Coordinates of C-alpha atoms and ligand atoms in Angstrom, one line a residue:
M1 CA -26.6 -46.6 -47.7
A2 CA -25.3 -44.0 -45.3
D3 CA -23.1 -42.4 -48.0
G4 CA -24.7 -40.2 -50.7
I5 CA -24.3 -41.7 -54.2
V6 CA -24.7 -39.8 -57.5
I7 CA -24.1 -41.2 -60.9
V8 CA -22.7 -38.5 -63.3
G9 CA -22.5 -39.0 -67.0
L10 CA -19.3 -38.2 -68.9
D11 CA -21.1 -34.9 -69.9
G12 CA -21.1 -34.0 -66.2
V13 CA -24.9 -34.2 -65.9
I14 CA -26.4 -36.1 -62.9
R15 CA -28.3 -39.2 -63.9
F16 CA -29.1 -40.7 -60.5
A17 CA -29.1 -39.6 -56.8
N18 CA -29.8 -41.9 -53.8
P19 CA -31.8 -40.8 -50.7
A20 CA -28.6 -40.1 -48.7
A21 CA -27.4 -37.8 -51.5
E22 CA -30.8 -36.0 -51.4
H23 CA -30.3 -35.5 -47.7
L24 CA -26.7 -34.3 -48.2
F25 CA -27.6 -31.8 -50.9
G26 CA -30.9 -30.8 -49.2
R27 CA -32.6 -31.4 -52.6
S28 CA -34.9 -34.0 -54.0
S29 CA -33.5 -36.6 -56.5
A30 CA -35.8 -35.1 -59.1
S31 CA -34.3 -31.7 -58.8
L32 CA -30.7 -33.1 -58.7
I33 CA -31.2 -35.3 -61.9
G34 CA -30.4 -33.3 -65.0
T35 CA -28.2 -30.7 -63.2
T36 CA -24.5 -30.4 -63.8
F37 CA -22.1 -31.8 -61.1
G38 CA -18.7 -30.3 -61.1
I39 CA -16.2 -33.0 -60.3
P40 CA -13.1 -31.5 -58.8
A41 CA -10.2 -31.5 -61.3
G42 CA -7.6 -34.2 -60.9
G43 CA -9.0 -35.9 -57.9
S44 CA -10.8 -39.1 -57.4
N45 CA -10.5 -38.3 -53.7
A46 CA -11.3 -34.9 -52.3
E47 CA -12.9 -32.9 -49.6
V48 CA -15.6 -30.5 -50.8
D49 CA -18.1 -28.1 -49.3
V50 CA -21.7 -28.6 -50.3
I51 CA -23.9 -25.5 -50.1
R52 CA -27.5 -26.4 -49.4
P53 CA -30.3 -24.3 -50.7
G54 CA -30.8 -22.6 -47.4
G55 CA -27.1 -21.5 -47.4
E56 CA -26.0 -24.1 -44.9
T57 CA -22.6 -25.6 -45.6
V58 CA -21.8 -29.3 -45.2
S59 CA -18.4 -30.8 -45.5
A60 CA -18.1 -34.0 -47.6
E61 CA -15.5 -36.5 -48.5
L62 CA -15.8 -37.3 -52.2
R63 CA -14.6 -40.4 -54.1
V64 CA -15.0 -41.0 -57.8
V65 CA -14.9 -44.3 -59.6
D66 CA -15.7 -45.2 -63.2
T67 CA -18.8 -47.2 -63.8
D68 CA -21.5 -47.9 -66.4
W69 CA -24.9 -46.4 -66.2
E70 CA -27.6 -47.7 -68.6
S71 CA -24.8 -49.2 -70.7
E72 CA -22.9 -46.0 -71.0
P73 CA -19.7 -45.1 -69.3
A74 CA -20.3 -42.9 -66.3
R75 CA -18.9 -42.0 -62.9
L76 CA -20.0 -43.1 -59.5
V77 CA -19.5 -40.4 -57.0
S78 CA -19.8 -41.3 -53.3
L79 CA -20.1 -38.5 -50.8
R80 CA -19.6 -39.0 -47.0
D81 CA -20.8 -36.2 -44.6
I82 CA -17.7 -35.3 -42.5
T83 CA -19.1 -32.1 -41.0
D84 CA -19.0 -33.4 -37.4
R85 CA -15.5 -34.7 -37.8
K86 CA -14.4 -31.5 -39.4
R87 CA -15.9 -29.5 -36.5
A88 CA -14.3 -31.7 -33.9
E89 CA -10.9 -31.2 -35.7
E90 CA -11.4 -27.5 -35.9
R91 CA -12.3 -27.4 -32.2
A92 CA -9.2 -29.4 -31.3
A93 CA -7.1 -27.1 -33.4
Q94 CA -8.7 -24.0 -31.8
L95 CA -8.0 -25.5 -28.3
E96 CA -4.4 -26.1 -29.3
R97 CA -4.0 -22.6 -30.6
E98 CA -5.5 -21.2 -27.3
R99 CA -3.3 -23.4 -25.2
R100 CA -0.3 -22.2 -27.0
A101 CA -1.4 -18.5 -26.7
R102 CA -2.0 -19.0 -23.0
A103 CA 1.4 -20.6 -22.5
E104 CA 3.0 -17.8 -24.5
A105 CA 1.1 -15.2 -22.4
E106 CA 2.1 -16.9 -19.2
A107 CA 5.7 -17.0 -20.3
A108 CA 5.5 -13.3 -21.3
N109 CA 3.8 -12.4 -18.0
Q110 CA 6.5 -14.3 -16.1
A111 CA 9.2 -12.5 -18.2
K112 CA 7.4 -9.2 -17.6
S113 CA 7.3 -9.8 -13.8
E114 CA 11.0 -10.8 -13.8
F115 CA 11.8 -7.7 -15.8
L116 CA 9.8 -5.4 -13.5
A117 CA 11.3 -6.9 -10.4
V118 CA 14.8 -6.3 -11.8
M119 CA 14.0 -2.9 -13.2
S120 CA 12.3 -1.7 -10.1
H121 CA 15.4 -2.7 -8.1
E122 CA 17.6 -0.8 -10.6
L123 CA 15.3 2.2 -10.2
R124 CA 15.2 2.1 -6.5
T125 CA 18.9 2.4 -5.8
P126 CA 19.4 5.8 -7.6
L127 CA 16.0 7.0 -6.3
N128 CA 17.0 6.4 -2.8
A129 CA 20.1 8.3 -3.4
V130 CA 18.1 11.3 -4.8
I131 CA 15.9 11.3 -1.7
G132 CA 18.7 10.7 0.7
Y133 CA 20.7 13.6 -0.6
A134 CA 17.7 15.8 -0.8
E135 CA 17.2 15.0 2.9
L136 CA 20.7 15.9 3.7
L137 CA 20.4 19.2 1.8
D138 CA 17.2 19.9 3.7
L139 CA 18.9 19.2 7.0
G140 CA 21.3 22.0 6.1
I141 CA 24.4 19.8 5.9
G142 CA 25.6 21.5 2.7
G143 CA 25.0 25.0 4.2
P144 CA 22.0 27.0 5.1
L145 CA 19.1 27.1 2.6
T146 CA 16.9 30.1 1.6
A147 CA 13.2 29.6 2.1
E148 CA 12.8 29.2 -1.7
Q149 CA 15.6 26.6 -1.9
R150 CA 14.0 24.7 1.0
Q151 CA 10.7 24.6 -0.8
Q152 CA 12.5 23.3 -3.9
V153 CA 14.3 20.7 -2.0
S154 CA 11.0 19.6 -0.3
R155 CA 9.5 19.2 -3.8
I156 CA 12.4 17.0 -4.8
R157 CA 11.8 14.9 -1.7
A158 CA 8.1 14.7 -2.1
S159 CA 8.3 13.7 -5.8
G160 CA 11.1 11.3 -5.0
R161 CA 9.1 9.7 -2.3
H162 CA 6.0 9.5 -4.5
L163 CA 8.0 7.8 -7.3
L164 CA 9.7 5.5 -4.8
G165 CA 6.3 4.5 -3.4
L166 CA 5.1 3.7 -7.0
V167 CA 8.3 1.7 -7.8
N168 CA 8.0 -0.2 -4.5
E169 CA 4.4 -1.1 -5.2
V170 CA 5.2 -2.2 -8.7
L171 CA 8.1 -4.2 -7.4
D172 CA 5.9 -5.8 -4.7
L173 CA 3.2 -6.8 -7.2
A174 CA 5.8 -8.1 -9.7
K175 CA 7.4 -10.2 -7.0
V176 CA 4.0 -11.6 -5.9
E177 CA 3.1 -12.4 -9.5
A178 CA 6.5 -14.0 -10.2
G179 CA 6.2 -16.0 -7.0
R180 CA 9.4 -14.4 -5.7
L181 CA 8.0 -12.6 -2.6
S182 CA 9.2 -14.3 0.5
L183 CA 7.4 -13.7 3.7
E184 CA 8.9 -14.0 7.1
I185 CA 6.1 -15.6 9.0
G186 CA 6.4 -15.1 12.7
V187 CA 4.2 -14.5 15.7
A188 CA 3.2 -10.9 16.6
R189 CA 0.8 -9.0 18.8
A190 CA -2.0 -7.3 16.8
T191 CA -2.0 -4.2 19.1
E192 CA 1.7 -3.6 18.6
T193 CA 1.5 -3.8 14.8
A194 CA -1.6 -1.6 14.9
D195 CA 0.1 1.0 17.1
A196 CA 3.2 1.0 14.8
A197 CA 1.0 1.6 11.7
L198 CA -1.0 4.3 13.4
A199 CA 2.1 6.2 14.5
L200 CA 3.2 6.4 10.9
V201 CA -0.1 7.7 9.6
Q202 CA -1.1 10.0 12.5
P203 CA 0.9 13.1 11.5
V204 CA -0.8 13.1 8.0
A205 CA -4.2 12.6 9.6
E206 CA -3.6 15.4 12.0
T207 CA -2.6 17.8 9.4
R208 CA -5.8 17.0 7.5
G209 CA -7.9 17.5 10.6
I210 CA -9.0 13.9 10.8
N211 CA -9.6 12.2 14.1
I212 CA -7.7 8.9 14.0
S213 CA -7.5 6.3 16.9
A214 CA -6.8 2.7 17.6
S215 CA -8.4 0.4 20.1
C216 CA -8.1 -3.4 20.5
T217 CA -11.1 -3.9 22.7
G218 CA -11.8 -7.1 20.7
D219 CA -8.9 -8.8 22.5
P220 CA -5.9 -6.8 23.7
D221 CA -3.8 -10.0 23.7
A222 CA -4.6 -11.0 20.1
V223 CA -1.6 -12.6 18.5
Y224 CA -1.4 -13.5 14.9
S225 CA 0.8 -15.6 12.7
G226 CA 2.1 -13.6 9.8
D227 CA 4.9 -11.3 8.5
E228 CA 4.8 -8.4 10.9
D229 CA 6.3 -5.9 8.4
R230 CA 3.9 -6.9 5.7
V231 CA 0.9 -6.6 8.1
R232 CA 2.1 -3.2 9.0
Q233 CA 2.4 -2.3 5.3
I234 CA -1.2 -3.4 4.7
L235 CA -2.5 -1.4 7.7
V236 CA -0.5 1.7 6.7
N237 CA -2.0 1.4 3.2
L238 CA -5.6 1.0 4.6
L239 CA -5.1 3.9 7.0
N240 CA -3.6 6.1 4.3
N241 CA -6.6 5.4 2.1
A242 CA -9.0 6.0 4.9
V243 CA -7.4 9.4 5.6
K244 CA -7.2 10.2 1.9
F245 CA -10.9 9.5 1.3
T246 CA -12.3 11.1 4.4
E247 CA -13.2 14.8 4.7
T248 CA -11.8 17.1 7.4
A249 CA -13.3 16.4 10.9
G250 CA -14.1 12.8 9.8
Q251 CA -13.1 9.8 11.8
V252 CA -10.7 6.9 11.1
R253 CA -10.7 4.0 13.6
L254 CA -8.4 1.0 13.7
E255 CA -9.7 -1.9 15.7
C256 CA -8.4 -5.3 16.3
G257 CA -9.4 -8.5 18.1
V258 CA -10.3 -12.1 17.7
T259 CA -13.5 -13.6 16.4
R260 CA -15.1 -16.9 15.8
Q261 CA -17.2 -15.6 13.0
P262 CA -15.3 -13.9 10.2
D263 CA -17.3 -12.1 7.5
P264 CA -18.7 -14.7 5.1
E265 CA -17.2 -13.0 2.1
A266 CA -13.7 -13.6 3.4
R267 CA -12.0 -16.5 1.6
L268 CA -10.6 -18.3 4.6
A269 CA -9.7 -21.9 5.4
Q270 CA -11.6 -23.7 8.2
S271 CA -10.4 -22.3 11.5
E272 CA -12.0 -21.9 14.9
R273 CA -10.8 -18.3 15.4
W274 CA -9.4 -15.5 13.3
V275 CA -7.5 -12.4 14.3
Y276 CA -8.9 -9.3 12.6
L277 CA -7.5 -5.8 12.1
R278 CA -10.2 -3.4 10.9
V279 CA -9.9 0.1 9.5
A280 CA -13.2 2.0 9.4
D281 CA -13.7 5.5 8.1
T282 CA -16.5 8.0 7.8
G283 CA -15.4 9.0 4.3
I284 CA -16.9 9.1 0.8
G285 CA -17.5 5.4 0.5
I286 CA -17.3 3.2 -2.5
P287 CA -20.2 2.5 -5.0
P288 CA -21.4 -1.1 -4.6
E289 CA -20.5 -2.1 -8.2
Q290 CA -16.9 -1.1 -7.6
L291 CA -16.5 -3.0 -4.4
S292 CA -14.9 -6.0 -6.0
T293 CA -12.9 -4.2 -8.8
I294 CA -11.0 -2.0 -6.4
F295 CA -8.8 -5.0 -5.6
D296 CA -7.8 -5.3 -9.3
P297 CA -4.5 -3.7 -10.3
F298 CA -4.6 0.0 -11.2
V299 CA -8.3 0.4 -10.5
Q300 CA -9.3 3.7 -8.9
V301 CA -12.9 4.7 -8.4
E302 CA -13.9 7.3 -10.9
G303 CA -15.0 10.6 -9.6
G304 CA -13.3 9.8 -6.3
H305 CA -11.2 12.5 -4.7
T306 CA -7.9 11.1 -5.9
R307 CA -5.8 13.4 -7.9
P308 CA -4.3 11.7 -11.0
N309 CA -0.8 11.5 -9.4
D310 CA -2.1 10.6 -6.0
G311 CA -1.8 6.8 -5.5
S312 CA -1.4 4.1 -8.1
G313 CA -4.4 1.9 -7.7
L314 CA -2.0 -0.9 -6.6
G315 CA -2.2 -0.6 -2.8
L316 CA -5.3 -2.8 -2.3
T317 CA -4.2 -5.3 -5.0
I318 CA -0.9 -5.9 -3.2
S319 CA -2.6 -5.8 0.3
R320 CA -5.1 -8.5 -0.6
R321 CA -2.5 -10.7 -2.3
L322 CA -0.2 -10.4 0.7
A323 CA -3.1 -11.2 3.1
R324 CA -3.9 -14.3 1.1
L325 CA -0.2 -15.3 1.0
M326 CA -0.3 -15.3 4.7
G327 CA -3.3 -17.5 4.7
G328 CA -5.7 -14.7 5.5
D329 CA -7.8 -12.2 3.4
L330 CA -8.8 -8.6 3.0
T331 CA -12.4 -7.7 2.7
V332 CA -14.4 -4.5 2.3
R333 CA -17.8 -3.2 3.2
S334 CA -18.8 0.3 2.3
E335 CA -21.8 2.6 2.0
L336 CA -21.6 5.5 -0.5
G337 CA -21.4 8.8 1.4
R338 CA -21.2 7.1 4.8
G339 CA -17.8 5.4 4.9
S340 CA -15.8 2.2 4.3
T341 CA -14.6 -0.6 6.5
F342 CA -11.6 -2.7 5.4
T343 CA -10.9 -5.9 7.4
L344 CA -7.7 -7.8 7.4
W345 CA -8.1 -11.4 8.5
L346 CA -5.1 -13.2 9.9
R347 CA -4.4 -16.7 11.3
P348 CA -4.2 -16.7 15.0
A349 CA -0.9 -17.8 16.5
D350 CA -1.5 -21.1 18.3
R351 CA 0.5 -20.0 21.3
A352 CA 0.8 -16.8 23.4
L353 CA 3.8 -14.6 22.9
G354 CA 6.3 -14.3 25.7
A355 CA 7.9 -10.9 26.1
A356 CA 11.4 -12.2 25.3
E357 CA 10.2 -13.7 22.1
R358 CA 9.2 -10.5 20.5
P359 CA 10.8 -10.6 17.0
R360 CA 13.0 -7.5 16.6
A361 CA 14.1 -5.9 13.5
S362 CA 17.9 -5.8 13.4
I363 CA 19.6 -3.0 11.7
E364 CA 23.0 -3.9 10.5
P365 CA 25.4 -1.0 10.7
S366 CA 26.9 -0.4 7.2
R367 CA 29.8 1.8 6.3
P368 CA 30.4 4.6 8.8
V369 CA 31.0 7.7 6.6
H370 CA 31.0 10.8 8.8
G371 CA 31.3 9.8 12.5
L372 CA 27.7 11.1 13.0
A373 CA 26.8 7.8 14.6
D374 CA 29.5 8.4 17.2
V375 CA 27.8 11.7 18.1
G376 CA 24.4 9.8 18.2
E377 CA 25.9 7.1 20.5
S378 CA 27.3 9.7 22.8
L379 CA 23.9 11.4 23.0
V380 CA 22.4 8.1 24.2
H381 CA 25.0 7.8 26.9
E382 CA 24.5 11.4 28.0
L383 CA 20.7 11.1 27.9
E384 CA 19.9 11.0 31.6
H385 CA 22.5 13.7 32.2
I386 CA 21.0 16.0 29.6
V387 CA 17.5 15.5 30.9
A388 CA 18.6 16.2 34.5
S389 CA 20.4 19.4 33.6
F390 CA 17.5 20.5 31.5
V391 CA 15.0 20.0 34.4
T392 CA 17.3 21.8 36.9
R393 CA 17.7 24.8 34.5
L394 CA 14.0 24.9 33.8
R395 CA 13.2 25.0 37.5
N396 CA 15.5 28.0 38.1
D397 CA 14.5 29.9 35.0
E398 CA 12.7 33.1 35.4
V399 CA 10.7 32.8 32.2
A400 CA 9.1 29.7 33.6
P401 CA 8.2 30.8 37.1
G402 CA 5.5 28.0 37.6
A403 CA 8.1 25.3 36.8
R404 CA 9.5 25.3 40.3
A405 CA 6.3 23.8 41.7
L406 CA 6.1 21.0 39.1
R407 CA 7.2 17.4 39.5
T408 CA 10.3 16.2 37.7
S409 CA 8.2 13.9 35.5
Q410 CA 6.0 16.8 34.5
L411 CA 9.0 18.9 33.6
A412 CA 10.9 16.2 31.8
D413 CA 7.7 15.1 30.0
H414 CA 8.9 13.0 27.0
V415 CA 12.2 14.9 26.5
G416 CA 14.1 11.7 27.0
T417 CA 12.2 10.0 24.2
Y418 CA 12.9 12.9 22.0
I419 CA 16.6 12.9 22.6
A420 CA 16.8 9.2 22.1
D421 CA 15.2 9.6 18.7
L422 CA 17.4 12.5 17.8
A423 CA 20.3 10.2 18.5
G424 CA 18.7 7.5 16.4
V425 CA 18.4 10.0 13.5
L426 CA 22.1 10.9 13.7
I427 CA 23.0 7.2 13.6
A428 CA 20.5 6.7 10.7
V429 CA 21.8 9.6 8.7
E430 CA 25.3 8.1 8.8
E431 CA 24.1 4.6 8.0
T432 CA 21.7 5.6 5.3
A433 CA 23.5 8.4 3.5
G434 CA 22.4 7.8 -0.1
Q435 CA 20.6 4.7 0.9
P436 CA 17.0 3.9 2.0
S437 CA 15.9 6.5 4.5
T438 CA 12.8 5.0 6.1
L439 CA 14.6 5.0 9.5
L440 CA 15.1 8.7 9.1
A441 CA 11.5 9.2 8.2
D442 CA 10.3 7.1 11.1
G443 CA 12.6 9.0 13.4
T444 CA 11.2 12.3 12.3
A445 CA 7.7 11.0 12.7
I446 CA 8.3 10.0 16.3
Q447 CA 9.9 13.3 17.0
R448 CA 6.9 15.1 15.6
V449 CA 4.5 13.2 17.7
V450 CA 6.6 13.8 20.9
A451 CA 7.0 17.5 20.0
E452 CA 3.3 17.9 19.4
R453 CA 2.3 16.1 22.6
H454 CA 4.8 18.1 24.5
G455 CA 3.2 21.4 23.3
A456 CA -0.3 20.1 24.2
Q457 CA 1.0 19.1 27.7
R458 CA 2.5 22.5 28.2
A459 CA -0.7 24.1 27.2
R460 CA -2.5 22.1 29.8
L461 CA 0.0 23.4 32.3
G462 CA -0.9 26.9 31.2
W463 CA 2.4 27.8 29.6
T464 CA 2.7 30.5 27.0
T465 CA 4.4 30.3 23.6
E466 CA 7.2 32.4 25.0
T467 CA 7.8 29.9 27.9
L468 CA 7.7 27.0 25.5
R469 CA 10.3 28.6 23.2
R470 CA 12.5 29.3 26.1
E471 CA 12.2 25.7 27.1
W472 CA 13.3 24.5 23.7
L473 CA 16.2 26.9 23.7
I474 CA 17.4 25.4 27.1
L475 CA 17.0 21.9 25.7
A476 CA 19.0 22.9 22.5
E477 CA 21.8 24.3 24.7
E478 CA 22.0 21.3 26.8
I479 CA 22.1 18.9 23.8
E480 CA 24.7 21.1 22.2
R481 CA 26.7 21.1 25.4
A482 CA 26.6 17.3 25.5
I483 CA 27.7 17.1 21.9
R484 CA 30.6 19.5 22.6
R485 CA 31.7 17.5 25.6
R486 CA 32.2 14.6 23.3
S487 CA 33.7 16.6 20.5
A488 CA 37.2 15.4 21.4
D489 CA 36.1 11.9 20.3
V490 CA 34.7 13.0 17.0
R491 CA 36.3 14.4 13.9
G492 CA 35.7 18.1 13.2
R493 CA 33.3 17.7 10.2
A494 CA 31.0 15.2 11.9
F495 CA 30.8 17.5 14.9
T496 CA 29.6 20.5 12.8
E497 CA 27.3 18.2 10.8
A498 CA 25.8 16.8 14.0
L499 CA 25.2 20.3 15.4
T500 CA 23.5 21.4 12.1
I501 CA 21.2 18.3 12.0
V502 CA 20.3 18.6 15.6
S503 CA 19.5 22.3 15.4
R504 CA 17.4 21.8 12.3
F505 CA 15.4 19.1 14.0
L506 CA 15.1 21.1 17.2
E507 CA 13.8 24.0 15.2
Q508 CA 11.1 21.8 13.5
A509 CA 10.1 20.4 16.9
E510 CA 9.9 23.8 18.5
N511 CA 7.6 25.1 15.8
L512 CA 5.4 21.9 15.9
S513 CA 5.1 22.0 19.7
C514 CA 4.2 25.8 19.6
R515 CA 1.5 25.1 17.1
A516 CA 0.2 22.2 19.2
L517 CA 0.2 24.5 22.3
T518 CA -1.8 27.2 20.5
R519 CA -4.2 24.6 19.1
T520 CA -4.8 23.0 22.6
M521 CA -5.4 26.4 24.1
M522 CA -7.9 27.3 21.4
E523 CA -9.6 23.9 21.9
S524 CA -9.9 24.4 25.7
A525 CA -11.1 28.0 25.1
G526 CA -13.8 26.5 22.9
T527 CA -14.8 24.1 25.7
A528 CA -14.8 27.0 28.2
E529 CA -16.9 29.0 25.8
R530 CA -19.5 26.2 25.5
S531 CA -19.7 25.8 29.3
S532 CA -19.7 29.5 30.1
D533 CA -23.3 30.8 30.2
D534 CA -22.6 34.0 32.0
D535 CA -19.9 35.1 29.6
P536 CA -21.9 35.6 26.4
D537 CA -19.5 37.9 24.6
G538 CA -16.2 36.4 25.8
T539 CA -13.8 36.6 22.9
A540 CA -11.4 33.8 22.2
S541 CA -8.5 35.7 23.4
A542 CA -10.2 36.8 26.7
L543 CA -11.1 33.1 27.3
L544 CA -7.6 32.1 26.4
G545 CA -6.2 34.4 29.1
A546 CA -8.8 33.1 31.6
T547 CA -8.0 29.5 30.9
R548 CA -4.3 30.0 31.2
T549 CA -4.7 31.8 34.5
D550 CA -7.0 29.1 35.8
V551 CA -4.6 26.4 35.1
E552 CA -1.7 28.4 36.5
E553 CA -3.5 29.0 39.7
R554 CA -4.4 25.4 40.0
Ligands
ADP601 P1 -4.7 4.1 -4.5 O1 -5.2 4.5 -3.2 O2 -3.2 4.1 -4.7 O3 -5.4 4.7 -5.6 P2 -5.7 1.4 -3.8 O4 -5.5 0.1 -4.5 O5 -5.2 1.5 -2.4 O6 -4.9 2.5 -4.7 O7 -7.2 1.8 -3.8 C1 -7.9 1.7 -5.0 C2 -9.1 2.6 -5.1 O8 -10.1 2.2 -4.1 C3 -8.8 4.1 -4.7 O9 -8.3 4.8 -5.7 C4 -10.2 4.5 -4.2 O10 -10.9 4.9 -5.4 C5 -10.8 3.3 -3.6 N1 -10.6 3.3 -2.1 C6 -9.7 2.6 -1.4 N2 -9.9 2.9 -0.1 C7 -10.9 3.7 0.1 C8 -11.6 4.3 1.2 N3 -11.2 4.1 2.5 N4 -12.7 5.1 0.9 C9 -13.1 5.3 -0.4 N5 -12.5 4.7 -1.5 C10 -11.4 4.0 -1.3

């Protein structure tokens, strides 16, 4: 029989055990006979655990029926081994528990993501207002600030921006996880997105003394299919990281192009060609064991150069998820101490992009609050006029004697771009008062670039700081005059505000371009020093003088 059978006398002592019972108890029938068998109280049907001599437990189903044994009343106990069935049942129950726990966790995660998405939004609105008003204070709209107050305001802005950055990242991640992030897939040119991203990071790179450049030698006409704003976001994140983790005098390069052979580690669908945008740095690198974890949320390499409040460890997580949502991927290669290379892979657009098709971001004008936008618009109208009067005055100014001989394009340099951006800032200040101020930040970034290039250009013409300051003064006067000409169209307060904003930006630009002028002069002095063998003890200032005169004569 498959079932174990034992006969137990009414005194509870075992009288007989069959081979199946011997197997079940793990004992011989001789050792079983004569021992006491405890029949569970009250049940002729029960489940029991049998403990074998080795300690192993076997589950058994037990049935008891009355019988006679050697002419005496006794009980027949049959035992069926149900260990396997019990284990299967337990496994099924465990699986069910796990399934429920998973479903609960997923629901909780979904709820968490929903909560974060809503909360982040609620946080962003007042945060933008804090930053927006700090910007307005900084621009001197509420009255002039002392140096100490300006520093305090700049701390409010910096902390506000940092917090906003974190909130934006959390919001992005929450949205991706909750499946609520919508992408606007379009067609865009890789070089243009690369340039836009570079322009945003360049000022930071320059202040940290890092050489940053972009080249699309791979294919200057590469066009991808993706959400241009998100691609720029990924690139800015990669470039910021590259700058952050690279020492002064290091290099950051942004390359793009098209390839038939993407890196094998990229998780990509089958396609003949892929557009790549690659950010390579000569920075600290990433240890091999961390290469895959840096894409996990909140992971930062330990012992890296990041300060605790610098970054969130979310940038790469979001970037990779965005890349994958667009049907591409983000991969990394790195060598400790030598640098890292992050590559963004994107689907190529299946047709070339016509100039007229370029998707443009439209900025909806919101509520006009001060009339600053009117001043901005008028500056745009007056732009050519301002540039022309500026050039004429410069030509006839005694502080810039060399100016007479210069071409109009040399004199005007990029002043037109600068004024256009200044106008854009006035419009943005009005539209974004208390609201997101990225336009304002972009505007100032563009002005910084123009101001710095202008200083460098003037250094190459051999101008002195004094001449450059005079030039900025002339420009300021011409802009102010143009604003005054239109003052009849604008209410009084907006007019004063516009003048305050403009003079604050002009002051910043003047200082930036003077610094760039000095830097360029020092650099060319350095070059002259290296190439000048017969001037062994030429001091930097002597060389500066010589260089300047050389250029002036030329
Ligand atoms: P965050 O930069 O905000 O800390 P990220 O997700 O962008 O977050 O990056 C995660 C981590 O990956 C960083 O903290 C850093 O340790 C490492 N990392 C990212 N980019 C680089 C890089 N170019 N060079 C070295 N380490 C990097």
